[in-house]
Backbone as a ProteinNet text record, in pm:
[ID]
protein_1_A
[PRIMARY]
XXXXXXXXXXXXXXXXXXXXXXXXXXXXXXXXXXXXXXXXXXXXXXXXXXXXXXXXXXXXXXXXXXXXXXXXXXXXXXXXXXXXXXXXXXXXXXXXXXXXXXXXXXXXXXXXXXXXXXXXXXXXXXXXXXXXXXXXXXXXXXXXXXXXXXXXXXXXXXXXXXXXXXXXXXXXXXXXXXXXXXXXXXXXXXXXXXXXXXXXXXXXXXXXXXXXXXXXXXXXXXXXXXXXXXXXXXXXXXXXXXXXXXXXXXXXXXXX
[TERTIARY]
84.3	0	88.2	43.5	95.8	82.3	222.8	218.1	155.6	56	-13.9	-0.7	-16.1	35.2	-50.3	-82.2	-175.6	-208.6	-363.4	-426.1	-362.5	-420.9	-370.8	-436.9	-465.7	-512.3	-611.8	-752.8	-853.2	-942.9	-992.8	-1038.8	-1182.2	-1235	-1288.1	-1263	-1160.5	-1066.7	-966.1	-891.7	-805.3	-699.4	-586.7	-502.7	-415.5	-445.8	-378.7	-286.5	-122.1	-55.8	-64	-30.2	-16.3	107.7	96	197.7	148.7	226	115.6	213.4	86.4	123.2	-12.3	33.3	-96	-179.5	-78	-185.7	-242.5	-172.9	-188.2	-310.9	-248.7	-323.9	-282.4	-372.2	-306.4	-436.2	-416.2	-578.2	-641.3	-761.7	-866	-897.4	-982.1	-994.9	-1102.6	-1193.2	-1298.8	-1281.9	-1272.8	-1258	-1226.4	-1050.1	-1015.3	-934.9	-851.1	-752.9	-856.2	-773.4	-827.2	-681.6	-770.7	-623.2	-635	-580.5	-679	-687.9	-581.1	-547.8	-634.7	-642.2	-683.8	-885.2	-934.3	-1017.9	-1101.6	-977.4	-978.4	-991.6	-902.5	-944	-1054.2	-1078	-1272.1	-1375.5	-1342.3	-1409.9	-1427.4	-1296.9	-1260.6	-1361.2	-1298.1	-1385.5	-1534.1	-1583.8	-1733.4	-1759.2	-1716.4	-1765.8	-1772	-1657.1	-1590.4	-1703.2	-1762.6	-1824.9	-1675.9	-1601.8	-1494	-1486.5	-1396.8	-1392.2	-1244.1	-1166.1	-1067.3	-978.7	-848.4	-743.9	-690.5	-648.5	-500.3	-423.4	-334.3	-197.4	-73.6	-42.2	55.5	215.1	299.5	425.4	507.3	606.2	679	713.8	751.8	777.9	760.1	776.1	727.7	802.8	960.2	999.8	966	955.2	898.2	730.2	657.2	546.1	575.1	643.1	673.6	739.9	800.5	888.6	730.7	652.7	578.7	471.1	444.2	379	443.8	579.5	650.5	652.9	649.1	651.1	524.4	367.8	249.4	168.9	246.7	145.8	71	72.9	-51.2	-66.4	-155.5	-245.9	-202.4	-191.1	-188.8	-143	-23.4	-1.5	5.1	-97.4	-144.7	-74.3	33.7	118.6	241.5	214.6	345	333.6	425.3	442.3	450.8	421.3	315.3	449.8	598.7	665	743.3	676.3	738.1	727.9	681.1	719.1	799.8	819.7	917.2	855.7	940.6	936.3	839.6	768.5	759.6	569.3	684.3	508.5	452.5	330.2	267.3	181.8	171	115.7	37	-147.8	-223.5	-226.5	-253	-232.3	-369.1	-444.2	-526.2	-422.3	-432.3	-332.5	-475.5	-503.3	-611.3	-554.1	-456.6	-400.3	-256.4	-266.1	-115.4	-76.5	71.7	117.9	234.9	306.6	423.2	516.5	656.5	741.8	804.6	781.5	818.2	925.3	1009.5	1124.9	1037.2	1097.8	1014.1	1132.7	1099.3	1253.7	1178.6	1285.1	1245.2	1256	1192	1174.4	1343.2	1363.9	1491.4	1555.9	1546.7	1629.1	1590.5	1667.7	1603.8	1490.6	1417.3	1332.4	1378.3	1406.9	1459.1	1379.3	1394.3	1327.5	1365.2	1484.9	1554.8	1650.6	1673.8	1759.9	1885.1	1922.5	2074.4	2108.7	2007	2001.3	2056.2	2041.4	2031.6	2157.3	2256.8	2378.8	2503.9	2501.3	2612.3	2521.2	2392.8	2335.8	2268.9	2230.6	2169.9	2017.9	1967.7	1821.6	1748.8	1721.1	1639.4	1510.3	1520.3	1371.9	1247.9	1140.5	1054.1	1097.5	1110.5	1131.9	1080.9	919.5	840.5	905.5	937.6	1004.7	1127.3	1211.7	1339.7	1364.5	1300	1314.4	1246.2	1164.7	1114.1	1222.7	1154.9	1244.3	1253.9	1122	1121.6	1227.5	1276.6	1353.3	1486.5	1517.1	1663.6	1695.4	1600.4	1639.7	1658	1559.1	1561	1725.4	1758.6	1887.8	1969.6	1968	2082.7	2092.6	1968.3	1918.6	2007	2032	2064.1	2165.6	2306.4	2405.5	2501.1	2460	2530.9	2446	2317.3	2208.1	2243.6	2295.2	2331.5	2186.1	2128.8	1946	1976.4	1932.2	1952.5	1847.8	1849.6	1688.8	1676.5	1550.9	1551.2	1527.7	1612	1593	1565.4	1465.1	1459.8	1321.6	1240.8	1071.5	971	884.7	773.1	793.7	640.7	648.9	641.4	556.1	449.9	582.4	695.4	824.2	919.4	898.4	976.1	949.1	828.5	746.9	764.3	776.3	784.8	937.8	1053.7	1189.4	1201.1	1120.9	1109.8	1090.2	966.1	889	956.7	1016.4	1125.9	1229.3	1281.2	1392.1	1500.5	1504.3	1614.4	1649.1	1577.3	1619.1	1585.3	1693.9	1691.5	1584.6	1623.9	1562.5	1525.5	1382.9	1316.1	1234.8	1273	1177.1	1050.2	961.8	771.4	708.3	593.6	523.9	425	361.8	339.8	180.9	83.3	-16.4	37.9	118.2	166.2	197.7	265.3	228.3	126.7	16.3	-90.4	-233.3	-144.2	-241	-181.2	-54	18.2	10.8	74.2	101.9	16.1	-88.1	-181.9	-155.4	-34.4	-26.1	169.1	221.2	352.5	352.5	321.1	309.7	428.8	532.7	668.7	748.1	688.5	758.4	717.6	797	734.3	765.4	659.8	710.2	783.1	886.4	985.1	946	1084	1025.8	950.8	891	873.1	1003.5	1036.4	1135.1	1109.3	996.8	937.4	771.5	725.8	581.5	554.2	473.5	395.1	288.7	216.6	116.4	143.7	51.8	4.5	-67.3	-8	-41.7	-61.9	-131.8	-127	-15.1	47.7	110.5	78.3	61.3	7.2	99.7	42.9	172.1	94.5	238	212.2	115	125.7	45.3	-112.7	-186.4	-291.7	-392.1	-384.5	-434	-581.2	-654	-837.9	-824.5	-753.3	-725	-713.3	-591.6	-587.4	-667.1	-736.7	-868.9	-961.8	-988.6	-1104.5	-1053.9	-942.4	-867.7	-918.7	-880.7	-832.3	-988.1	-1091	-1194.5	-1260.9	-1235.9	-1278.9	-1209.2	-1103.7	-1008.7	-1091.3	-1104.8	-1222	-1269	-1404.4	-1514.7	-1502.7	-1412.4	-1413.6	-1340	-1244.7	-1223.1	-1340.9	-1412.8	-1568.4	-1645.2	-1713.2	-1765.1	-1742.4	-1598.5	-1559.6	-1521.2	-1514.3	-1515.5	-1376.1	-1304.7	-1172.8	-1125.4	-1209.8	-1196.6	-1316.8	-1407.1	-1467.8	-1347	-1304.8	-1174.6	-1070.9	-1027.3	-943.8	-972	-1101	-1174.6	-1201.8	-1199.7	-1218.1	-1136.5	-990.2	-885.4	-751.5	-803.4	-676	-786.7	-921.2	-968.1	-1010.9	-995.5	-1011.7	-865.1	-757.9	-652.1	-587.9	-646.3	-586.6	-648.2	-812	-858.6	-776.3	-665.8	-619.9	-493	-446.2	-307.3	-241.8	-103.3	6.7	-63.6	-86.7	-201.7	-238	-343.9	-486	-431.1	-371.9	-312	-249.6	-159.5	-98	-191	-277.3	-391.9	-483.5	-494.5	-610.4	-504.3	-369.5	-307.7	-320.6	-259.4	-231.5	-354.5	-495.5	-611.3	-647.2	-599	-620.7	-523.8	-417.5	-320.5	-369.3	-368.8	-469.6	-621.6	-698.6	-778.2	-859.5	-813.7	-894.2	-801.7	-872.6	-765.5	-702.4	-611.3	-502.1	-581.9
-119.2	0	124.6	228.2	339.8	420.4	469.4	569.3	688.4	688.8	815.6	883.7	1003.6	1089.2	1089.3	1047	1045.2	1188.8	1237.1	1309.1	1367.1	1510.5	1495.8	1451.1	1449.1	1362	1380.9	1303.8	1364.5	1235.9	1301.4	1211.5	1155.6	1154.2	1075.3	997	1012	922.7	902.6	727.7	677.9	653.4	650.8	672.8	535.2	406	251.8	278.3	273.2	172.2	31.6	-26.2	-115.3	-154.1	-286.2	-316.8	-423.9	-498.2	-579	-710.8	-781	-950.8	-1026.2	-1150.3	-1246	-1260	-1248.9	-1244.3	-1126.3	-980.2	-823.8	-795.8	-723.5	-656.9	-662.8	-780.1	-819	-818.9	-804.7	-830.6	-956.2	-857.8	-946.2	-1076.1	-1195.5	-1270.9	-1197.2	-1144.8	-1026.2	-895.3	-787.1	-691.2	-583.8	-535	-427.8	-495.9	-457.5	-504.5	-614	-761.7	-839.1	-852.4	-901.6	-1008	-928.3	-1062.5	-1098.6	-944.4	-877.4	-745.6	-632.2	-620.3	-537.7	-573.7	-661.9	-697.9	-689.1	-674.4	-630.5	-550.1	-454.9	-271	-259.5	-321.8	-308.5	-292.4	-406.8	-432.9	-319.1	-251.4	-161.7	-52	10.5	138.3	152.3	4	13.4	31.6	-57.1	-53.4	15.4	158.6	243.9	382.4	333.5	493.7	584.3	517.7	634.3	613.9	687.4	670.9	638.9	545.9	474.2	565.7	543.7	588.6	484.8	401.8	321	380.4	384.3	399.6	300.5	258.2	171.7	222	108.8	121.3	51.4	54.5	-30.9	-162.6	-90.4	-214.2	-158.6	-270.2	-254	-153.6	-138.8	-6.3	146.3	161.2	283.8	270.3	184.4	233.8	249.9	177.1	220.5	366.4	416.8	561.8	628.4	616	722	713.4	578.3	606.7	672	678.2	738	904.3	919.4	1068.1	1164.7	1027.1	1076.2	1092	1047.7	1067	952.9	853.9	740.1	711.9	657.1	623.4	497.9	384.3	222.4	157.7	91.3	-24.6	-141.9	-172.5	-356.1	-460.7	-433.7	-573.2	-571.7	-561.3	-580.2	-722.5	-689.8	-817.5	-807.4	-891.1	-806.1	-788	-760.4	-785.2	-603.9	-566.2	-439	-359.6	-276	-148.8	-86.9	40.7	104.3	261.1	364.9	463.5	546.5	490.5	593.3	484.3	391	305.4	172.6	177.5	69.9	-19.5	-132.7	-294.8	-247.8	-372.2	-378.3	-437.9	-475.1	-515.9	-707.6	-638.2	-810.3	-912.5	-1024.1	-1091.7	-1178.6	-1135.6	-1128.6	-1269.1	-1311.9	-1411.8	-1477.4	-1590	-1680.1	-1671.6	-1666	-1628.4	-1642.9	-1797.9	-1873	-1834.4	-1797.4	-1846.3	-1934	-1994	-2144.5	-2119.5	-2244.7	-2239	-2328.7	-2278.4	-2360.5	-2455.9	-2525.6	-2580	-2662	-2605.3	-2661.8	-2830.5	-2885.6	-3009.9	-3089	-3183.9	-3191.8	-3192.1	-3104.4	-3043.9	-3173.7	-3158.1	-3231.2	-3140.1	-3224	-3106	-3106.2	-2962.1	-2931	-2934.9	-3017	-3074.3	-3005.4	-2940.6	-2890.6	-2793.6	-2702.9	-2573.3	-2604.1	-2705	-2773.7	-2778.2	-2843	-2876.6	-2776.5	-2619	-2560.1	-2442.4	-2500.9	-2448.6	-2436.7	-2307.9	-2295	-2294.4	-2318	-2257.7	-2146.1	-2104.2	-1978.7	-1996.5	-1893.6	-1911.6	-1748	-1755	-1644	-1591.8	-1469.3	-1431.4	-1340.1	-1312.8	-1262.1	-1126	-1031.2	-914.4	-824.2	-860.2	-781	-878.8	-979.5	-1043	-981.3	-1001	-976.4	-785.6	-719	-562.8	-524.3	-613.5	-650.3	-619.2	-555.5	-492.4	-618.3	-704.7	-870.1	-978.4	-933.2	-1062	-1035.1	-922.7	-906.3	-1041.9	-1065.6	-1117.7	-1330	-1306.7	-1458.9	-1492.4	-1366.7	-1390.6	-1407.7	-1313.5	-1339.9	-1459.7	-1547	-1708.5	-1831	-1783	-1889.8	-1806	-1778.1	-1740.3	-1779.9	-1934	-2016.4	-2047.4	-1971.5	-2003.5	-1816.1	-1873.1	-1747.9	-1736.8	-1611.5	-1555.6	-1433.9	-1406.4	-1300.7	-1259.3	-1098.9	-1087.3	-1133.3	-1163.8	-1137.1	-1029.9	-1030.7	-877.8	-888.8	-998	-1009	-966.5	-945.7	-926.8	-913.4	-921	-944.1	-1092.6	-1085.9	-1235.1	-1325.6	-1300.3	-1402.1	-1435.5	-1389.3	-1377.4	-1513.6	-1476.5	-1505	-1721.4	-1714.3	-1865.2	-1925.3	-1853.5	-1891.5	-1906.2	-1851.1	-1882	-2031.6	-2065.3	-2175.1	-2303.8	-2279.1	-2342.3	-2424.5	-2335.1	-2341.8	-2427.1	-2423.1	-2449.5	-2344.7	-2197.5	-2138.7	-2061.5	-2081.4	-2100.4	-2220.5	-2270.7	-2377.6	-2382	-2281.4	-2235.7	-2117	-2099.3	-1964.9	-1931.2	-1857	-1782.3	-1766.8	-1762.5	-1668	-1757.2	-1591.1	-1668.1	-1719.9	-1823.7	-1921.1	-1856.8	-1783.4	-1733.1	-1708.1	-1654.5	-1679	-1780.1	-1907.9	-2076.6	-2101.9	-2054.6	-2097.2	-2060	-1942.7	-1870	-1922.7	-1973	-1979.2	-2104.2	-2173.3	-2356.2	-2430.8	-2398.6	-2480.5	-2430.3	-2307.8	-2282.9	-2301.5	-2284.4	-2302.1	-2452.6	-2556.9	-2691	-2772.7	-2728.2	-2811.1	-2731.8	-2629.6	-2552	-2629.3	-2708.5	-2782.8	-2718.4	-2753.5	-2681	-2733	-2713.3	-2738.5	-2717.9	-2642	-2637.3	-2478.6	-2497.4	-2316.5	-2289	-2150.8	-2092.2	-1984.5	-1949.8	-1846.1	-1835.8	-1878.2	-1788.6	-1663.2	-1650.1	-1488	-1443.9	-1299.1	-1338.6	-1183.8	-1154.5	-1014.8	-926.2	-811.9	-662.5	-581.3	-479.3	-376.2	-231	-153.4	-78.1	47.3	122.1	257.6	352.5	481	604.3	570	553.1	528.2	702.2	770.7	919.5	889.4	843.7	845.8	742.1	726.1	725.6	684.4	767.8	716.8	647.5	686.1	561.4	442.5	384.9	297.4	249.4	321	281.5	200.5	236.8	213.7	96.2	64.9	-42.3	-179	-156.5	-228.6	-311.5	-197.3	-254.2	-316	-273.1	-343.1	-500.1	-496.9	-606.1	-717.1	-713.2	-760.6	-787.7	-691	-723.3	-890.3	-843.2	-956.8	-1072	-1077.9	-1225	-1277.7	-1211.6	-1294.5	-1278.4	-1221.7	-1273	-1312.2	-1363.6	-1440.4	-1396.7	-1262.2	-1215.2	-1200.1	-1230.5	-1312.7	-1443.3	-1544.1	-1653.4	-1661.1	-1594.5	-1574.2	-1518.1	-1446.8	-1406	-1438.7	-1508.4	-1641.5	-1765.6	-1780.8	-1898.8	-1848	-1721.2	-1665	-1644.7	-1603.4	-1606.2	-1733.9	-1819.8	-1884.1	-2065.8	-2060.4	-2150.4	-2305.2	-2195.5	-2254	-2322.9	-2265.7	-2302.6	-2447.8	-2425.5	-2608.2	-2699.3	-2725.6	-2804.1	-2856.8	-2778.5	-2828.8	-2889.9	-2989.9	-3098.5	-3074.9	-3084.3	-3042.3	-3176.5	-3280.2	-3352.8	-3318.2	-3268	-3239.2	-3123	-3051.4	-2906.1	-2923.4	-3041.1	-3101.7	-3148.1	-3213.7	-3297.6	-3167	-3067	-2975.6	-2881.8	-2843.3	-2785.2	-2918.2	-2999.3	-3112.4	-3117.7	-3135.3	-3142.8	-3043.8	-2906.3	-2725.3	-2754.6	-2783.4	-2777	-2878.6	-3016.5	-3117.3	-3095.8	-3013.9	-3028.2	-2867.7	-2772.2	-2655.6	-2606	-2486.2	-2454.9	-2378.5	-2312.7	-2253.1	-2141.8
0	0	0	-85.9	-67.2	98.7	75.1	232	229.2	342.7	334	458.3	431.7	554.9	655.8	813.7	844.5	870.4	958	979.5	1145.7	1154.6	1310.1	1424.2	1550.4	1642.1	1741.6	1681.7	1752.2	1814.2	1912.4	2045.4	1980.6	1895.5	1786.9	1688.5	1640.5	1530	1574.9	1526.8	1530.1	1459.9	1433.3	1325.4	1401.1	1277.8	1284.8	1196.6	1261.3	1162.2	1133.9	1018.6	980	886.3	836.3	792.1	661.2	568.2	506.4	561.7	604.2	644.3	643.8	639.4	644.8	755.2	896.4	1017.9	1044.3	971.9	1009.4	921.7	794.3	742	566.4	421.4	311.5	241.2	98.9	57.6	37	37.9	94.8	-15.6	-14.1	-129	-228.8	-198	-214.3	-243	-131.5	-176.3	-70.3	-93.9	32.3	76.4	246.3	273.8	383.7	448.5	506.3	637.7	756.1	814.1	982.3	1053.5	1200.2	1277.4	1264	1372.7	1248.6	1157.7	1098.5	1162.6	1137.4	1187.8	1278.6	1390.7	1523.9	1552.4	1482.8	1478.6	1466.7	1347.4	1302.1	1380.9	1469.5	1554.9	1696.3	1700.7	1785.5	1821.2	1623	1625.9	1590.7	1582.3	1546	1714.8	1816.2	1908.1	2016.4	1963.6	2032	1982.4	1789	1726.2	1725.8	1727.4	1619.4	1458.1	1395.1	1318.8	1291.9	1172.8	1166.3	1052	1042.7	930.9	923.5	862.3	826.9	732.4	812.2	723.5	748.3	640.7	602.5	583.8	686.2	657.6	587.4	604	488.2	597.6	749.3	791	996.4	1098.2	1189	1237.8	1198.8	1283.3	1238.8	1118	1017.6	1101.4	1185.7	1217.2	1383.8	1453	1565.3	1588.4	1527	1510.7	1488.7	1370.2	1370.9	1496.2	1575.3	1681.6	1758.8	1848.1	1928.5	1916.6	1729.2	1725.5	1760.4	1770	1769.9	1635.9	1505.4	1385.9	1411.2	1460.2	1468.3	1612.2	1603	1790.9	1821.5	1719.9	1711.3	1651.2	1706.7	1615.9	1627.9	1579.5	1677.5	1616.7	1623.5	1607.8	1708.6	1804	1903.3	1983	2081.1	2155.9	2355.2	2426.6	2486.5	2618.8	2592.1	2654.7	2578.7	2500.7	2394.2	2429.1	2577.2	2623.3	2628.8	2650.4	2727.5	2796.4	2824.6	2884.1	2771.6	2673.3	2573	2548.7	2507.7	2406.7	2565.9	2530.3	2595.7	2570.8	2603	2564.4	2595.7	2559.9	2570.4	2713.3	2818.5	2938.9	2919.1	2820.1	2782.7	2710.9	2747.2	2646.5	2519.6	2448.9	2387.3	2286.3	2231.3	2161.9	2184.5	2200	2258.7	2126.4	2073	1934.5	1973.5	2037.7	2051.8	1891.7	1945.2	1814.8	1812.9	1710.6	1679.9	1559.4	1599.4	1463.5	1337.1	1254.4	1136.4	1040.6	957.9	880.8	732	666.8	500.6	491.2	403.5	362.7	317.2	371.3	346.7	512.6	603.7	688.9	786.5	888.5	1046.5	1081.8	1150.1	1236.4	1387.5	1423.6	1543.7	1632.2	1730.7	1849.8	2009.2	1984.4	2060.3	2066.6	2131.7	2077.1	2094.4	2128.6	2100.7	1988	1899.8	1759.3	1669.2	1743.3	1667.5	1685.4	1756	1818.9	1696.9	1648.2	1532.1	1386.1	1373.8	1292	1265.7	1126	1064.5	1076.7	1183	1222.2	1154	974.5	940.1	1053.4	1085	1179.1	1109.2	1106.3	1090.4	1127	1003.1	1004.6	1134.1	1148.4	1280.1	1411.9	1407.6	1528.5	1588.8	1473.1	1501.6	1542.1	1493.8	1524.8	1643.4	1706	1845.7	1977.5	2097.3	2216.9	2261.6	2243.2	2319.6	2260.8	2159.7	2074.5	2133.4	2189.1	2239.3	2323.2	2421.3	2543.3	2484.4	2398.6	2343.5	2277.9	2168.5	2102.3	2222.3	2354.3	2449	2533.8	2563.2	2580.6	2553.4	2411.3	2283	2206.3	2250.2	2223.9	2052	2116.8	1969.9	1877.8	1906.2	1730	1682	1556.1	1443.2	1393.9	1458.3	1445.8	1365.9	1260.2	1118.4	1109.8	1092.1	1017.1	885.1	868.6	722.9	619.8	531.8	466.2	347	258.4	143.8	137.8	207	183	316.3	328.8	418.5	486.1	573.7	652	537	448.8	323.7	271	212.8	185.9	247.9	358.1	485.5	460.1	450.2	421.8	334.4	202.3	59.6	34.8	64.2	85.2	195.9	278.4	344.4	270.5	204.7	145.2	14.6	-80.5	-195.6	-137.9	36.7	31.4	20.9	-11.2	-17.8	137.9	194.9	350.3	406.5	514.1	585.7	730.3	816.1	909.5	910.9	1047.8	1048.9	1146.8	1210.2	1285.4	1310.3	1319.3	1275.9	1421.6	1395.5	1495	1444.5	1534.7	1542.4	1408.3	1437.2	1368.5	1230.7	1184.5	1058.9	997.4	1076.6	1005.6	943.1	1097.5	1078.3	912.1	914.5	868.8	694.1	673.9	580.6	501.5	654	589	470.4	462.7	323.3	181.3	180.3	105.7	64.5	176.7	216.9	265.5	203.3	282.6	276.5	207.4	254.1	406.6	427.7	575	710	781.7	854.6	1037	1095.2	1201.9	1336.1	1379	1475.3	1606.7	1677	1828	1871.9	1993.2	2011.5	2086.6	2068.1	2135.2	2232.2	2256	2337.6	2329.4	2438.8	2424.6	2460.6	2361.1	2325.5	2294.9	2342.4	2300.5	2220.3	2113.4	2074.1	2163.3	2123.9	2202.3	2085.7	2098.2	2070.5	2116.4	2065.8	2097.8	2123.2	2198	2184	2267.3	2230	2337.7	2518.6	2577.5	2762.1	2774.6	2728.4	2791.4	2708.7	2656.6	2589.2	2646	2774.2	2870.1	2861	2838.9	2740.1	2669.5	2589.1	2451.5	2504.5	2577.2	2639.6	2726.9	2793.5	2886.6	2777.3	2679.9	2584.2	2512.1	2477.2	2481	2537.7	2671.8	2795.2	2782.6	2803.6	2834.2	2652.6	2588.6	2479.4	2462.9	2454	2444.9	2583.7	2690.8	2817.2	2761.3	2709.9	2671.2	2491.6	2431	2348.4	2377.6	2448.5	2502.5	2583.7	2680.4	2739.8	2623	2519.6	2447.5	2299.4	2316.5	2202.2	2111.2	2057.3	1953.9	1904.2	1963.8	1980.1	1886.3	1953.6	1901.5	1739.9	1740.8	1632.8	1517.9	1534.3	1460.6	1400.9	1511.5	1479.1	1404	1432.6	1337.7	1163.9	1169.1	1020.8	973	1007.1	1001.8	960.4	1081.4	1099.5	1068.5	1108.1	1188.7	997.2	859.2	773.2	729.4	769.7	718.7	805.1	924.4	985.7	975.5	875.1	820.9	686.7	638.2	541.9	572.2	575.1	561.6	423.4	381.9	323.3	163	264.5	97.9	60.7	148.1	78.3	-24.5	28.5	-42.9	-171.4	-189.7	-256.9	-422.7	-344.3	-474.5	-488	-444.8	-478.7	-609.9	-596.5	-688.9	-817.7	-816.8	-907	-972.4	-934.8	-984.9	-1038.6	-1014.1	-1098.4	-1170.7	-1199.1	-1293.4	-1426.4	-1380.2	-1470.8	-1554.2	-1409.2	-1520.8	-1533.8	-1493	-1526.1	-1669.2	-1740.6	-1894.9	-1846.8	-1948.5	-1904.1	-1831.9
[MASK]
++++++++++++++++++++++++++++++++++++++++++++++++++++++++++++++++++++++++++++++++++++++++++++++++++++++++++++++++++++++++++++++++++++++++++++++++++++++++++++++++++++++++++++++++++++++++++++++++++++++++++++++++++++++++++++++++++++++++++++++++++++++++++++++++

């Protein structure tokens, strides 16, 4: 998506960064942008009666900088360990979103972070630029953990998938949301649980109140897991077969 400048900042409207990914915010199969946190917002400002902006970054630190500076209110893709003196978590842990190592077809699958002592561990661009990922890299000294710098998460899967990376990073909702389509990426061990946060400025205070209690209010009535099921909940009905014979059968028998 093109970058647009956001608007300035009013106690009626919200100004979301975003980013484009499969669990965030990518298009839709239909029509417009789709994807679980974008969703969520949706859900936010209908239930809040504000009104919404998205604006799109190129990547999670280009939207964290412009939250810190105050051009945006939100950026709901953090991690719920990502504070500091400046930005603040959602305090709901609204989704468990473990990172798990992943590994191409061909490889061992790593069972254990021994396994993985003196190798090249590619990370998820929004992972790895994470305040929370510091403490994991300092954990696990002898796994060589790289960002990746060739593309997006969708990127990140499809270099898996091919085989032109060995190992990888992501969390765990991006497998999920991926694997039926990425079905040679198989998944390994977790290396940290996590859940998603939202990020917002520590002084915006209402905002965050309205938050707090919205985020409540949809984990007791589900609207949470409704989300996730629209999201994530069609893609683990499908196995790396099934995925397999459904291409082979479009290639065979639909025309060019």
């Amino acid at each position: 998506q093109k970058y647009v400048a956001p608007t300035e900042f009013s106690s009626a409207h919200v100004r979301v960064g975003l980013v484009n990914g499969p669990t965030v915010s990518s298009p839709g199969p239909f029509v417009g942008m789709s994807g679980f946190e974008h969703s969520f917002v949706d859900a936010f400002v209908r239930r809040t009666g504000r009104s919404v902006e998205y604006v799109y970054f190129p990547d999670s630190v280009a939207a964290h900088s412009a939250l810190t500076q105050g051009k945006i209110d939100i950026a709901p893709f953090g991690f719920t360990s990502e504070h500091n003196d400046h930005l603040s978590v959602t305090s709901v842990n609204y989704a468990e979103n473990p990172w798990i190592v992943i590994y191409a077809s061909g490889e061992a699958k790593p069972k254990a972070t021994e396994q993985l002592a003196g190798k090249t561990v590619l990370v998820q661009p929004r992972v790895f630029d994470s305040r929370a990922f510091a403490k994991v890299r300092s954990q696990w000294p002898d796994v060589l953990f790289k960002r990746f710098h060739a593309g997006s998460d969708d990127a990140l899967m499809r270099a898996v998938d091919v085989g032109d990376v060995a190992l990888a990073l992501v969390e765990s909702n991006l497998f999920e949301a991926t694997h039926h389509v990425y079905k040679l990426a198989g998944k390994g061990l977790t290396l940290k649980e996590t859940g998603r946060a939202w990020l917002t400025r520590a002084r915006d205070h209402a905002l965050n109140g309205e938050i707090h209690h919205f985020m409540t209010n949809s984990v007791a009535d589900r609207t949470v897991n409704q989300l996730k099921e629209r999201h994530f909940g069609h893609t683990l009905a499908v196995n790396s077969f099934d995925a397999r014979v459904f291409e082979e059968r479009v290639a065979e028998t639909l025309p060019e």
